[in-house]
């Protein structure tokens, strides 16, 4: 594995920064403004995609910019784990951009410039943290992401959204400062912050030091990864416009937390050290508890977006559980579930948004017969729910299979059982919606009434991706190979 | 010519102060322009001096060619270069702010205001450059008296605040001078380098320890370090905005610098850190100050008063850095001087601008301001991010070095203090951001429709706000070139 100097990583970040500025300048020209978003999204994806080939060959594009602190550079390095996350985020940004235009215009939302500008900034920081080569660079983008999402959460300006915004900041900034301590402490112990497969801690670190460090990382990232009991900002943040919930609160922001755990466990502390101090067990138990409780809480939600939010909390912990199991299969499954959960959950949020725009309904109990009015939307919804319940041939099956396999192969069957039960719970809280939508008769017979094409096509695309990744896990984007390579990098003699 | 640089910086300021005063009587506008020119000239000299120091090492200047320790000596090393850069740089930017909103005076009445401001800057530069303890005191009094006069321009309650400042600053000055006397009686010299040589022989003398404590205590008053900060909230609330900015962004920092100077180059770290509990005490009262002042800031409704309490908390960051007494901690403290002066300068000008332009000073009335003044509130947001310590602003990096220093010193309590303070900062700054970016309330919408601040006010605000980002990005340059050389001896 080798790195080579390249401007591609920085270009991928800067593209949406430029868009951020242009969007603000085009405040008064909505069409030009939206064109900027679309062009930026497509070029960003293009740049990220162009690096897939290199990374598959084991050649990492990298770039050192300048020093952030003596001995620590603002450095980017595109490895397998990073590009998986970046590819997912930039791919879904394109779809979300189209969808957002349909959504925001469909509802005649105010302050659209602020909305699209913040979105572009969020994407810059997401790609930035995916490509970060060390913890300090990572932290920089991680915090910018927290701040840039705040205007989106409070977008509506209602007392409820302002309250959600406060909660959001209280949780995520607290997570941020705890993470900062973890980073400073890492630097103190190891003298470096550069990510390295297998970890960077010196051999001599004591149990107490390692336990403290691991706890700091787990709690620091736990806020964004919405591990129970640090999760409650996420359901509150559902007050944001649906595209925000879809891309940021199902993909970019929450996955940034999970991705942080990938970096912390695989590239900073290292699986070997974690196994020594018994950290895997703690993480796995926390994740299992989160999966079960969040699934049960999801049952109680009548608000569709809230039910999706609790489902997100549960599925994020699938990934955390996979990381905690420290085996090839489990890690492979965890990395793939970042992608698969992303495409499936975004489909569900898109559907919720489409329903809202067309009918202004938010509660599941009002959705009787919605499938007859919006058959395409609800078909997509059905596909995604099947995937989340882990049924083939949808994407969720592949990652879940690997996760369960990982649990059983490693002799920790109990966690495999948790995953299997969770599949049933998923079916339990999702399928009644599908049943209502298709098999109950609507209160009024207005006939077919689909969302506008700008929203419907994105829904079809993400549902299609969910199927594609289920049938061909390595199709087009090589997510499967990338995940496998990432794991074999880490495994280097460990597993 | 170049060897005169250390002396030229304050002398230029004094010279221009004189010219500005004479011209001010004839034509006010001219006085303002001359003052800006003077500040800028001093800044250029500081930059030249800094480059010179980086190339050839510290510069020593003896007035009238009397060799130290008998004559008066000025020393320009990397640390004093750093400070004169901050004083003259921030000073030049603050002077750009228009006179009427900046000093709250009518142009006809304020003939001498710019003279006093330049004298203040000269006094501060003198404190930084002085190579002996007594001349430092002289310049300290010059700066105190100028500030006293300037605060009183605010009228009304400012008169009381200014009197309060005069008393507290005099007490601080007296303590310092008493301390100098103790040192002089012990070693027979007031030249810093000389004292450093002579002191080891009398380290255990009670008068040396007493002198050190008196000097540091006096400076803590001037620095507004909790719990000796009581003069600052009033003076920063009622003084004219530019004066408050000077006081919070430059003046209290210079006193902090003097303490660092005393520790490093007068008493030597072995003495202060090893033989007295001074740094430990400073660290703990700073930690207490950070938390208490932040909580008080959260409780304020008046924007200016909130900023004032925030200054008390932020200067305690510098105090904490000093108190940690390890290289990374002191780097954090010194770097925070620059970071804080940029952020707080910008914030006080914003407060002044908004007050003058719309009459708003209460945080509750900020509702909807973001739409009306996007640039001002944008600058406010950047400066606020700096105060909270969000990367990549300069404020983040001072926090970073302070955390590194705390963990290196195994001071987990201070780690917690820094983190809690970040969150408290977030509470009181996001409260304003939240208000400003909310849709305007029905009731206020009809009252006042004024738009963005005029460009003349906006320019210095934006320069300072963007400065926090640039200094953040260039922090390694500042730290490696200017700060590291002086703390390496620790």
mmCIF file of N, CA and C in Angstrom, chain A residues 86 231 410 469 485:
data_model
loop_
_atom_site.group_PDB
_atom_site.id
_atom_site.type_symbol
_atom_site.label_atom_id
_atom_site.label_comp_id
_atom_site.label_asym_id
_atom_site.label_seq_id
_atom_site.Cartn_x
_atom_site.Cartn_y
_atom_site.Cartn_z
ATOM 1 N N UNK A 86 -17.152 8.619 1.769
ATOM 2 C CA UNK A 86 -17.227 9.781 0.887
ATOM 3 C C UNK A 86 -18.075 9.480 -0.349
ATOM 4 N N UNK A 231 -28.679 9.472 22.602
ATOM 5 C CA UNK A 231 -29.313 9.528 21.287
ATOM 6 C C UNK A 231 -30.381 10.592 21.156
ATOM 7 N N UNK A 410 -17.449 -16.032 15.514
ATOM 8 C CA UNK A 410 -16.546 -15.674 16.583
ATOM 9 C C UNK A 410 -16.986 -16.278 17.916
ATOM 10 N N UNK A 469 -27.482 -2.941 -4.562
ATOM 11 C CA UNK A 469 -26.481 -3.381 -3.591
ATOM 12 C C UNK A 469 -26.862 -4.705 -2.941
ATOM 13 N N UNK A 485 -11.108 -4.880 1.158
ATOM 14 C CA UNK A 485 -9.720 -4.425 1.216
ATOM 15 C C UNK A 485 -9.425 -3.706 2.522
#
